[in-house]
Amino acid sequence: MKKKEEGLKTGGVLFSEKWEGQKKKKKRDV
């Protein structure tokens, strides 16, 4: 259970980082 929670946490961090990167890219393109 603990391992699964940790995995979700890392996945969420990776996802938000990726999302922020996409936002920055879009802003730069416009």
PDB file of C-alpha atoms in Angstrom:
ATOM      1  CA  MET A   1       0.000   0.000   0.000  1.00  0.00           C
ATOM      2  CA  LYS A   2       2.767   2.422   0.937  1.00  0.00           C
ATOM      3  CA  LYS A   3       4.690   1.669  -2.272  1.00  0.00           C
ATOM      4  CA  LYS A   4       1.595   2.346  -4.373  1.00  0.00           C
ATOM      5  CA  GLU A   5       1.028   5.699  -2.673  1.00  0.00           C
ATOM      6  CA  GLU A   6       4.641   6.694  -3.241  1.00  0.00           C
ATOM      7  CA  GLY A   7       4.348   5.731  -6.904  1.00  0.00           C
ATOM      8  CA  LEU A   8       1.248   7.883  -7.285  1.00  0.00           C
ATOM      9  CA  LYS A   9       3.049  10.800  -5.652  1.00  0.00           C
ATOM     10  CA  THR A  10       6.019  10.540  -8.029  1.00  0.00           C
ATOM     11  CA  GLY A  11       3.685  10.088 -10.989  1.00  0.00           C
ATOM     12  CA  GLY A  12       1.777  13.207  -9.985  1.00  0.00           C
ATOM     13  CA  VAL A  13       4.975  15.222  -9.672  1.00  0.00           C
ATOM     14  CA  LEU A  14       6.189  14.015 -13.076  1.00  0.00           C
ATOM     15  CA  PHE A  15       2.804  14.763 -14.599  1.00  0.00           C
ATOM     16  CA  SER A  16       2.599  18.301 -13.208  1.00  0.00           C
ATOM     17  CA  GLU A  17       6.187  18.998 -14.302  1.00  0.00           C
ATOM     18  CA  LYS A  18       5.347  17.817 -17.806  1.00  0.00           C
ATOM     19  CA  TRP A  19       2.163  19.895 -17.804  1.00  0.00           C
ATOM     20  CA  GLU A  20       4.033  23.021 -16.662  1.00  0.00           C
ATOM     21  CA  GLY A  21       6.572  22.429 -19.429  1.00  0.00           C
ATOM     22  CA  GLN A  22       3.779  22.225 -21.999  1.00  0.00           C
ATOM     23  CA  LYS A  23       2.279  25.488 -20.727  1.00  0.00           C
ATOM     24  CA  LYS A  24       5.639  27.263 -20.972  1.00  0.00           C
ATOM     25  CA  LYS A  25       6.204  25.895 -24.470  1.00  0.00           C
ATOM     26  CA  LYS A  26       2.795  27.114 -25.625  1.00  0.00           C
ATOM     27  CA  LYS A  27       3.409  30.575 -24.173  1.00  0.00           C
ATOM     28  CA  ARG A  28       6.743  30.793 -25.966  1.00  0.00           C
ATOM     29  CA  ASP A  29       5.208  29.684 -29.293  1.00  0.00           C
ATOM     30  CA  VAL A  30       2.428  32.249 -29.187  1.00  0.00           C
TER      31      VAL A  30
END
